Short mmCIF file of C-alpha atoms in Angstrom, two decimals:
data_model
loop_
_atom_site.label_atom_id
_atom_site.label_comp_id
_atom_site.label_asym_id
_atom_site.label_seq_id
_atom_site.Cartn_x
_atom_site.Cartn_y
_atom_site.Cartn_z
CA UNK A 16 8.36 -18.26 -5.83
CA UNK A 17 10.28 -15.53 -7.48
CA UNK A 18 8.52 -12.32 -6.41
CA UNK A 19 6.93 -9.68 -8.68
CA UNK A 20 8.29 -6.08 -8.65
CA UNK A 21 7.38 -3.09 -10.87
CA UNK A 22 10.17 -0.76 -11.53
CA UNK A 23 9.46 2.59 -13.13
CA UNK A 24 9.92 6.31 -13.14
CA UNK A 25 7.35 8.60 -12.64
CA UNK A 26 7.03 12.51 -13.01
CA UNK A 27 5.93 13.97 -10.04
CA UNK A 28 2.86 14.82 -11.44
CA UNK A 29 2.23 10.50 -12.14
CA UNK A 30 3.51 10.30 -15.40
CA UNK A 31 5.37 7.62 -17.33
CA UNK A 32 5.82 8.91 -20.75
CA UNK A 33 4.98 12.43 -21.68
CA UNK A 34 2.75 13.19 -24.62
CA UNK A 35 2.47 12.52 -27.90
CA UNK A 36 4.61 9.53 -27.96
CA UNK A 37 5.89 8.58 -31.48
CA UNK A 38 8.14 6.21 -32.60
CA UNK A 39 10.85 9.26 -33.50
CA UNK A 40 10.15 10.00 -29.43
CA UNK A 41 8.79 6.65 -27.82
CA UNK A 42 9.02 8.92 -24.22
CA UNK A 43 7.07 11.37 -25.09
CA UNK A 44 7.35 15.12 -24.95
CA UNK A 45 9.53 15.56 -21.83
CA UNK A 46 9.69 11.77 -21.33
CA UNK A 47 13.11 11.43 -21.28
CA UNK A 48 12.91 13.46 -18.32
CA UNK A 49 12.36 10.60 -16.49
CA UNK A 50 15.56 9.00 -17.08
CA UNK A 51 17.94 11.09 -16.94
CA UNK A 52 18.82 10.24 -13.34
CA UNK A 53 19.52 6.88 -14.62
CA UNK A 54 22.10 7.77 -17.74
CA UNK A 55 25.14 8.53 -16.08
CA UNK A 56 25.25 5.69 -13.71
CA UNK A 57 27.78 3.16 -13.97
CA UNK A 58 24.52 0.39 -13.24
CA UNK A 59 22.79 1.74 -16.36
CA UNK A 60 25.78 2.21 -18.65
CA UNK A 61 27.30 -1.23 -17.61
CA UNK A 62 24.21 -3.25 -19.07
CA UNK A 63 24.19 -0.79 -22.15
CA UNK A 64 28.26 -1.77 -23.32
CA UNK A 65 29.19 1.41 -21.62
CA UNK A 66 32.49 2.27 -19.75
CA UNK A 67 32.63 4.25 -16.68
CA UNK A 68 30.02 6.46 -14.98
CA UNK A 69 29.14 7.35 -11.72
CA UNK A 70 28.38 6.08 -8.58
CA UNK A 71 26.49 6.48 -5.40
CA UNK A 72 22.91 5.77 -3.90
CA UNK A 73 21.01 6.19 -7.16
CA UNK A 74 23.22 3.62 -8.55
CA UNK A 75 23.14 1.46 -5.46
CA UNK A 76 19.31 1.30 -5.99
CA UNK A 77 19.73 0.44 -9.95
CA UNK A 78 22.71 -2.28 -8.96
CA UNK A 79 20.48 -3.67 -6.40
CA UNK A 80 17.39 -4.39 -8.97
CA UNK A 81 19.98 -5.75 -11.59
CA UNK A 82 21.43 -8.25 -9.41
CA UNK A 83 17.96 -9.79 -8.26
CA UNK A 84 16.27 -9.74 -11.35
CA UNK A 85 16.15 -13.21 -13.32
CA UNK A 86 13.40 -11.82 -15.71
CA UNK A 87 11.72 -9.14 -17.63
CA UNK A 88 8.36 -8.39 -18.00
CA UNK A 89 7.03 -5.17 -20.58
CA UNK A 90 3.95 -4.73 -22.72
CA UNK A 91 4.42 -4.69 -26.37
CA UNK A 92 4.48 -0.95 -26.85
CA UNK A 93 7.43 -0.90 -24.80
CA UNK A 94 9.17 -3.86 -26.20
CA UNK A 95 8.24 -1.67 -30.22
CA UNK A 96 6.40 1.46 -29.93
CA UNK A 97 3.90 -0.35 -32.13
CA UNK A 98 0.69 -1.86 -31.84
CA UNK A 99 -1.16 -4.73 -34.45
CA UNK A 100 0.26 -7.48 -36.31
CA UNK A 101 3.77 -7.16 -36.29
CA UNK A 102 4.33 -7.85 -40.08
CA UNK A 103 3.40 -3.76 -40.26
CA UNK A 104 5.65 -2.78 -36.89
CA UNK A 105 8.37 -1.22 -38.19
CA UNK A 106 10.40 -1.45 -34.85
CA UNK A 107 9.64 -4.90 -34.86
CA UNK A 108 12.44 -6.15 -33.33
CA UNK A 109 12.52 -4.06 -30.68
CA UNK A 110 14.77 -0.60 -29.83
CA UNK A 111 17.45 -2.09 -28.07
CA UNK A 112 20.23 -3.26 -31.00
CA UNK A 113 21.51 -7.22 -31.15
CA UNK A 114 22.75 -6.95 -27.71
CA UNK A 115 19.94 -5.44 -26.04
CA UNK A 116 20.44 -4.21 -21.97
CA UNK A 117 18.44 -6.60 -19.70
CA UNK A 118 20.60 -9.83 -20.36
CA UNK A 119 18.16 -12.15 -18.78
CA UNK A 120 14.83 -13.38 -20.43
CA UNK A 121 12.37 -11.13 -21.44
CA UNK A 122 8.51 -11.92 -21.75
CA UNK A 123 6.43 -9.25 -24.37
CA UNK A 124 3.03 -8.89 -23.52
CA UNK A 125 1.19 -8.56 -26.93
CA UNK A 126 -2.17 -10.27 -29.14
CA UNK A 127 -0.15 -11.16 -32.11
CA UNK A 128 2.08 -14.69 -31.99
CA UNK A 129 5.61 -14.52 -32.72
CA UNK A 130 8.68 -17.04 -32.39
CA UNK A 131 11.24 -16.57 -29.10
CA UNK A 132 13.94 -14.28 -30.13
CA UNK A 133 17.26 -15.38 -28.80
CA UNK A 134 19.53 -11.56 -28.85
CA UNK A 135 23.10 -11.40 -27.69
CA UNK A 136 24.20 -10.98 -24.30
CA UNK A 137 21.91 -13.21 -22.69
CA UNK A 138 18.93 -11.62 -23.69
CA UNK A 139 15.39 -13.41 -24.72
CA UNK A 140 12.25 -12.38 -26.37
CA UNK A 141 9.71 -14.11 -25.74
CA UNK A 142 6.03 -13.46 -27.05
CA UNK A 143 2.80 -14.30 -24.98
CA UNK A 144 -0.76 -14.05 -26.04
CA UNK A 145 -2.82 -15.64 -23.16
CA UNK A 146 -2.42 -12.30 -21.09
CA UNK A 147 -0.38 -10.54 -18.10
CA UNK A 148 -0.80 -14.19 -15.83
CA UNK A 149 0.55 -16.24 -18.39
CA UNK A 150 3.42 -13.70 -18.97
CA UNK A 151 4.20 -13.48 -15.40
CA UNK A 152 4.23 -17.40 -14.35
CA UNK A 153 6.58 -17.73 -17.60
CA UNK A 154 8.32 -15.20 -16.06
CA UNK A 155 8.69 -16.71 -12.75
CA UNK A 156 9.76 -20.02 -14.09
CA UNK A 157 12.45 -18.19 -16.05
CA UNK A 158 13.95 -16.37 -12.71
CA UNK A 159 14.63 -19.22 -11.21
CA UNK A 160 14.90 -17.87 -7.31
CA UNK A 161 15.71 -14.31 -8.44
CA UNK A 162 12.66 -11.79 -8.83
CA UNK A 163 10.70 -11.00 -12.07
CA UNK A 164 10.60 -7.30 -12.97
CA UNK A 165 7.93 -5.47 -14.23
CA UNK A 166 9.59 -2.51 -16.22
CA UNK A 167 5.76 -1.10 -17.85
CA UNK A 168 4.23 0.33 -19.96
CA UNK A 169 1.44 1.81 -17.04
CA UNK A 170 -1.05 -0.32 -18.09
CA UNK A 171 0.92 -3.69 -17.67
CA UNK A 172 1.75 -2.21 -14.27
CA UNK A 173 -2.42 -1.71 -14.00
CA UNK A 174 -3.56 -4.64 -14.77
CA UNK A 175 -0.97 -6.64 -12.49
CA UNK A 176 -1.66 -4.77 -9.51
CA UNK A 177 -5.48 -5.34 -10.18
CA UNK A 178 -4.79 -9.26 -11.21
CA UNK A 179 -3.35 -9.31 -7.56
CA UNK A 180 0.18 -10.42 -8.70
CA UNK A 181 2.43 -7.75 -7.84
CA UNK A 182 4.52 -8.19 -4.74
CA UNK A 183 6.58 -5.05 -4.83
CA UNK A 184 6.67 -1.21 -6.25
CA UNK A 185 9.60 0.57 -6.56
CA UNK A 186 8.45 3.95 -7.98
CA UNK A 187 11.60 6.30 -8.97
CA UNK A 188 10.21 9.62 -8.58
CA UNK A 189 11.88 12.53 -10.60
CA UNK A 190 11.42 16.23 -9.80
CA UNK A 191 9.38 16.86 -13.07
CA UNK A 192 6.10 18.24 -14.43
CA UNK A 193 5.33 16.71 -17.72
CA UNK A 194 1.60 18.05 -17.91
CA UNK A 195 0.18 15.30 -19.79
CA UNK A 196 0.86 12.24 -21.15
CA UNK A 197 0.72 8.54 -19.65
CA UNK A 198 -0.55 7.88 -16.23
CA UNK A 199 1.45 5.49 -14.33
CA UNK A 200 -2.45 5.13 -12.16
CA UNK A 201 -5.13 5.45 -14.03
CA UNK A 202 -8.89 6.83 -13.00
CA UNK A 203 -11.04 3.75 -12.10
CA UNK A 204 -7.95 1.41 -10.34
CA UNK A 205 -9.09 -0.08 -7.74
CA UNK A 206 -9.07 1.76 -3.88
CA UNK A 207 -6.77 1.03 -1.06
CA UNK A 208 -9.93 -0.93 0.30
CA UNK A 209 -8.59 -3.78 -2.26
CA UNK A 210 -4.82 -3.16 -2.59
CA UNK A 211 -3.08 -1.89 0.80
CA UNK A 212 0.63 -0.67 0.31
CA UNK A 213 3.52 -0.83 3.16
CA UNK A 214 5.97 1.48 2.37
CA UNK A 215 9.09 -0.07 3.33
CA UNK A 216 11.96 2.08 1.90
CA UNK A 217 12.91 5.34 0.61
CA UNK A 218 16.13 6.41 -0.72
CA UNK A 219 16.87 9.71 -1.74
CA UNK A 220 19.15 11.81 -3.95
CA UNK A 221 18.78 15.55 -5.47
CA UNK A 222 17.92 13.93 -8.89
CA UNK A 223 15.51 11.07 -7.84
CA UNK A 224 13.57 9.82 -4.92
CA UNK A 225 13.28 6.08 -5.21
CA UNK A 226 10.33 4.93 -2.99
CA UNK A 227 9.54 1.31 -2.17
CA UNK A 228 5.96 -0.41 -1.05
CA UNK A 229 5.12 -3.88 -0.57
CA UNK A 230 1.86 -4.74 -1.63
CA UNK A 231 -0.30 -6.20 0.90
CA UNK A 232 -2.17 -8.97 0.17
CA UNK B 243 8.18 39.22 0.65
CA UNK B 244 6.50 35.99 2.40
CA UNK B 245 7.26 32.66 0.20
CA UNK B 246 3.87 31.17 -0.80
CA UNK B 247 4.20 27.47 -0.07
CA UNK B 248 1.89 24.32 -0.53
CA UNK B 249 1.06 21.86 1.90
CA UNK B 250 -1.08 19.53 0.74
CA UNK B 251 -1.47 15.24 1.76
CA UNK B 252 -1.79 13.15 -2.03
CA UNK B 253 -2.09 9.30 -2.55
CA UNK B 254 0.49 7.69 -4.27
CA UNK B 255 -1.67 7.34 -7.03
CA UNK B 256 -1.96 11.32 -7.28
CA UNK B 257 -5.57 12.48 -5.83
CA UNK B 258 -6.33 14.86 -2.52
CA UNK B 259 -9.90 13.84 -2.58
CA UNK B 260 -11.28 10.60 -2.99
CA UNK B 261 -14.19 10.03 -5.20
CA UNK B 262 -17.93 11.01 -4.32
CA UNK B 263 -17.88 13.81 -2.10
CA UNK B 264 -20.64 15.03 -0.16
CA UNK B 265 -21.08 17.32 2.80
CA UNK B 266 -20.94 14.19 4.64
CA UNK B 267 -18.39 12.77 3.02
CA UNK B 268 -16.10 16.05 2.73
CA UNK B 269 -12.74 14.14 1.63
CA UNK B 270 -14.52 11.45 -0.64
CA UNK B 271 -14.42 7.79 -0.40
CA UNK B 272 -11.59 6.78 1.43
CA UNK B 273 -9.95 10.35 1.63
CA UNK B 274 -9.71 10.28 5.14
CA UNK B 275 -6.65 8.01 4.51
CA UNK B 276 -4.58 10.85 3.25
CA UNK B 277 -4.53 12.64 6.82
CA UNK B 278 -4.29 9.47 8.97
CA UNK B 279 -0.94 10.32 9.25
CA UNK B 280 -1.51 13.48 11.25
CA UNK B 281 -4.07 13.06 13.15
CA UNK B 282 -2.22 11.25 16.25
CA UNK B 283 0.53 14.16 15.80
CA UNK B 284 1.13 16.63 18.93
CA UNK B 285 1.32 19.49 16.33
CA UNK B 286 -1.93 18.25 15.08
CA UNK B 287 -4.02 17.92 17.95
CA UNK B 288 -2.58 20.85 20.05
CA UNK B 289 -4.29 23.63 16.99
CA UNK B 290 -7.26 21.48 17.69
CA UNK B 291 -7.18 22.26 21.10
CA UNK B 292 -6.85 18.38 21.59
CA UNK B 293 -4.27 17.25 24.64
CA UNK B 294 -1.23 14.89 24.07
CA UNK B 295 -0.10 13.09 20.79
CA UNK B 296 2.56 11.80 19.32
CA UNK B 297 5.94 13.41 18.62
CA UNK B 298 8.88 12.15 16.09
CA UNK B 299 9.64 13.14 12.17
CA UNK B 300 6.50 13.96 10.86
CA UNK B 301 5.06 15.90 14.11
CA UNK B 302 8.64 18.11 13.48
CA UNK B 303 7.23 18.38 9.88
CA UNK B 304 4.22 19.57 10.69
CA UNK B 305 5.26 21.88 13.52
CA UNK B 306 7.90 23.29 11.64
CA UNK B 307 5.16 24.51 8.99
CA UNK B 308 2.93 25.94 11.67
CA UNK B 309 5.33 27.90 13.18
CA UNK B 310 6.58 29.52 9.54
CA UNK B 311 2.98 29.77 8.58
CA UNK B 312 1.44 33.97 9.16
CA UNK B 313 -1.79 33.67 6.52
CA UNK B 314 -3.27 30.85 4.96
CA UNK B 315 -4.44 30.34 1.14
CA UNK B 316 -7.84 28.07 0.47
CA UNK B 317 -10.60 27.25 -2.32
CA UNK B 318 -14.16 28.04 -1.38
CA UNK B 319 -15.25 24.73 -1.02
CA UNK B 320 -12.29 23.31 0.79
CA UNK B 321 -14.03 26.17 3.08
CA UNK B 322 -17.36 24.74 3.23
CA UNK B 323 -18.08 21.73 1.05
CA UNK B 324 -20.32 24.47 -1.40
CA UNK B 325 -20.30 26.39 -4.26
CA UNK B 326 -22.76 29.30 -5.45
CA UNK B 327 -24.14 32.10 -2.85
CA UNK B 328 -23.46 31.81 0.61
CA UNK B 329 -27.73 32.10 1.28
CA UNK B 330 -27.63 28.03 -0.26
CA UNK B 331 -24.83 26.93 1.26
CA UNK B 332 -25.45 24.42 4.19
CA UNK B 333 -21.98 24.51 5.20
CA UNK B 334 -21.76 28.49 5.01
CA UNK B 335 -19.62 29.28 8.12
CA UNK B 336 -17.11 26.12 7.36
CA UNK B 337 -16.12 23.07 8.96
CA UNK B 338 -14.33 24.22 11.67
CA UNK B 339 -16.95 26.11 14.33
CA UNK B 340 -16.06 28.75 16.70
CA UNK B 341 -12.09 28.27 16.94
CA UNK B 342 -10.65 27.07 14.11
CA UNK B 343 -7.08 25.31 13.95
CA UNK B 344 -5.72 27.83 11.69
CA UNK B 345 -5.03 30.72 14.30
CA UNK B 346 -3.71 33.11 11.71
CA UNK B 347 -5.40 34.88 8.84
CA UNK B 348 -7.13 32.87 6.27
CA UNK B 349 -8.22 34.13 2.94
CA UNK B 350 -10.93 32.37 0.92
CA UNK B 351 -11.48 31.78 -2.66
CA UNK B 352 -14.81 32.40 -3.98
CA UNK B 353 -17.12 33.91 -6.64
CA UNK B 354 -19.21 35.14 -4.13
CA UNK B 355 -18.59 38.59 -1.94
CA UNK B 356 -18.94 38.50 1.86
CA UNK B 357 -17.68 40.28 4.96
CA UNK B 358 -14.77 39.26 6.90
CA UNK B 359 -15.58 36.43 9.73
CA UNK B 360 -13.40 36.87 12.92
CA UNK B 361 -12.96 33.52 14.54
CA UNK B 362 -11.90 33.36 17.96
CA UNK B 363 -7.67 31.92 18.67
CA UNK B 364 -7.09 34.09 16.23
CA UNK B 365 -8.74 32.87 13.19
CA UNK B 366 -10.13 34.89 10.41
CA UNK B 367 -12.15 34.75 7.25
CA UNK B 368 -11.39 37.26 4.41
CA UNK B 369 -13.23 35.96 1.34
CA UNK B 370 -11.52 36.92 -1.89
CA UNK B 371 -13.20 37.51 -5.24
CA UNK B 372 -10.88 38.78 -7.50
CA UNK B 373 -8.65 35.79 -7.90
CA UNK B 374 -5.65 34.02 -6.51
CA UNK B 375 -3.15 36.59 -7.89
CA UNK B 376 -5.15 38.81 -4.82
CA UNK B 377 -5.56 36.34 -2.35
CA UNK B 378 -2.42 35.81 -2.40
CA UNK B 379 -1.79 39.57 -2.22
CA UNK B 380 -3.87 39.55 0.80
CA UNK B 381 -2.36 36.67 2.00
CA UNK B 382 1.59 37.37 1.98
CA UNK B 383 0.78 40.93 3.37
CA UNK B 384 -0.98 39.83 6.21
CA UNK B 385 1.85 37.16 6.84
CA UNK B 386 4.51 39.48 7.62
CA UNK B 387 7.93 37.87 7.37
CA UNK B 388 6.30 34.46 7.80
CA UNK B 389 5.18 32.18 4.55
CA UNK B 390 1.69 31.67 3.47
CA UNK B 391 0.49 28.21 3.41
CA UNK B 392 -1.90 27.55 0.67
CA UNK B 393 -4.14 24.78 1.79
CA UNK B 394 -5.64 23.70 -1.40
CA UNK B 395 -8.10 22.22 -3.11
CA UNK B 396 -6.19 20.43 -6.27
CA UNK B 397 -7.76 23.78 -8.37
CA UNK B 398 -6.09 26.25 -6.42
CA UNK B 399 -3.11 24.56 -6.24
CA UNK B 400 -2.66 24.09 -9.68
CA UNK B 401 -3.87 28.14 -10.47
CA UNK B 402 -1.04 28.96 -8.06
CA UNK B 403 1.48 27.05 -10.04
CA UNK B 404 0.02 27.82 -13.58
CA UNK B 405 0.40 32.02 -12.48
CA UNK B 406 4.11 31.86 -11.19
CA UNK B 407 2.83 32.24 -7.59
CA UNK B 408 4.03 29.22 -6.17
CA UNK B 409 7.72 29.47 -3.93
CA UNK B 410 7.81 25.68 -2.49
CA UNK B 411 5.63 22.74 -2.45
CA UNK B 412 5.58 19.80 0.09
CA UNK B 413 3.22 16.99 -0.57
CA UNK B 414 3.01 14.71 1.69
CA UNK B 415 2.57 11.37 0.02
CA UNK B 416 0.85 8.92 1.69
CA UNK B 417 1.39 5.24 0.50
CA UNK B 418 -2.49 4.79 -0.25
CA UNK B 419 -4.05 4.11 -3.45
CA UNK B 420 -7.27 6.15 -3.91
CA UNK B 421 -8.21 4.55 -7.52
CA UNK B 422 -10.18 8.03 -8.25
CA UNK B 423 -11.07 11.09 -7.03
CA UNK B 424 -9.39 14.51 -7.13
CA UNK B 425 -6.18 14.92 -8.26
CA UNK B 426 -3.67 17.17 -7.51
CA UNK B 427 -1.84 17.77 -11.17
CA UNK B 428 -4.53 17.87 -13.98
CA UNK B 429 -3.91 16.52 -17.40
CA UNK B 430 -2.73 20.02 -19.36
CA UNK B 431 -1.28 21.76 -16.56
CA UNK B 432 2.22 23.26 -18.72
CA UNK B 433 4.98 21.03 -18.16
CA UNK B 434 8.48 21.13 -16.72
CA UNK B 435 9.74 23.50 -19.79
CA UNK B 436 7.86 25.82 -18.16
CA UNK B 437 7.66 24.69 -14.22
CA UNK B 438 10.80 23.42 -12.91
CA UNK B 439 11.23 22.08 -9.73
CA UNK B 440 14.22 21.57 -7.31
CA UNK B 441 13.98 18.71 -4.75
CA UNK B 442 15.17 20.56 -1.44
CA UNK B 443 13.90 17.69 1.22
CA UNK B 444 12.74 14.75 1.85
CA UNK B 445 11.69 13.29 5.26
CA UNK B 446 10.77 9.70 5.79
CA UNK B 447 8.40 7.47 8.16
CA UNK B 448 6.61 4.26 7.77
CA UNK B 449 3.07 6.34 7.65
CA UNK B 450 3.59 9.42 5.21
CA UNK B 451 6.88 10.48 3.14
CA UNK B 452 7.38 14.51 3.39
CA UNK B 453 8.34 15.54 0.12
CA UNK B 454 9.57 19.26 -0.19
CA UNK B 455 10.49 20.99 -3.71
CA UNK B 456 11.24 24.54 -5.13
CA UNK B 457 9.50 25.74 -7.64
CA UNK B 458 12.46 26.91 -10.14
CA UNK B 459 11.18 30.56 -11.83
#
């Protein structure tokens, strides 16, 4: 069964988007912080229509999670910014263009219905409204033997590690204070008495420290 | 002048503590996890007055730190567990007894004035009430032309960085999840466009990844 890996970038004070997100800046104050380690590399310009960048072991690490991921999984806020029926979204079709960057198919996390949306490039929306277990054995069927990712928001990643389906965390850590804003693990999680972690790789640059834990079941 | 420098043990999910402390229960529910790691060290057990241990990356770690460490940095109840006079507090003389493992001078954040406690090893108690920008003081004078390790708790810590005190921190992040408890970066501490950070190091085992940054003034 295709395995179930979160993917993010965290401050190192545990945050995921800065402050005062708004749908001029969806990051937050100081969210984009996050991922600027990721903009020049040739693995995150490549999937974006980009030429050239640079490469290394930062882009090693992003390579590595494109080429085993056969789907996407995000919360609706990520997938829009918004929240409600999405008649009143004004992103509604998402941030990423016709030929958005994940070129496999996606699976939005969100309470209001909507038809598949089939983008350029490979790319799939798809909307599901009978919650994060739904969304991930969709997900799994999708991927085939490759892995599903779990790219956030932090409470997607939350309630998957609670649900007991996540298999993997890779947690990009970047050199930051953002001093507010959203909490990649939130008060009230459940203890290491219920979820055990193995660390089973680190890889390190100056402008990221990508750490890598197998959940133990 | 003698770097101030943080050494402190967080959960992957961000706390020091774990919820619920007591006086029994110093670290808080399941916060003896975060120092695991170093209890089996050499360089651990050997301040303890303990024989044998293990040796390898993270007893180096920890070594290394003793031997640059002249003075040491701590909260009041990271002293004793208390808070208030000294007359109430159960714990008043700290956890440590007769020698403690710190063999250098420690200085001691409180509200509440009392005379200096000579340890035996080399251990003593200053207690400082006029705030961290003193302690410190104290501290980096007493240290010579060796650093000053500040201890913690999360409060200090985060008073350190907040004043422009802080030279280098080193967490060492250990692949737990605590689900609650203390944590080390509050919501509203002032973000990186104030505090910026360099990663200088990071040092690797299966138990506890040593993560070392500058603090950027």
């Amino acid at each position: 069964m295709a395995r179930l890996i979160c993917d993010i970038s965290m401050s190192l004070d545990g945050f995921v988007a800065g402050p005062n997100q708004t749908l001029e800046d969806p990051l937050g104050q100081g969210g984009e912080r996050l991922h600027e380690w990721a903009f020049p590399l040739v693995s995150f310009r490549e999937p974006h229509g980009l030429p050239g960048g640079e490469t290394g072991a930062d882009d090693e690490v992003v390579a590595e999670s494109l080429r085993a991921t056969g789907a996407v999984v995000m919360g609706r806020r990520m997938f829009s910014g918004g929240a409600g029926p999405w008649e009143a979204d004004p992103n509604a079709d998402g941030w990423w263009g016709e030929n958005p960057p994940f070129h496999v198919p996606v699976f939005v996390l969100t309470h209001h219905a909507r038809q598949t949306m089939t983008m350029q490039g490979g790319t799939s929306f798809t909307f599901v409204t009978d919650g994060i277990e739904a969304a991930v054995e969709q997900a799994r069927a999708a991927a085939g033997d490759k892995d599903v990712l779990l790219a956030g928001g932090a409470a997607v990643v939350q309630q998957s590690l609670e649900a007991g389906l996540l298999d993997e965390l890779q947690i990009h850590l970047v050199p930051v204070l953002l001093g507010g804003g959203v909490r990649l693990f939130a008060e009230g999680g459940r203890g290491t008495d219920q979820i055990g972690l193995e660390r089973t790789r680190v890889i390190d640059s100056p402008a990221v420290t990508h750490l890598r834990y197998r959940v133990v079941k």
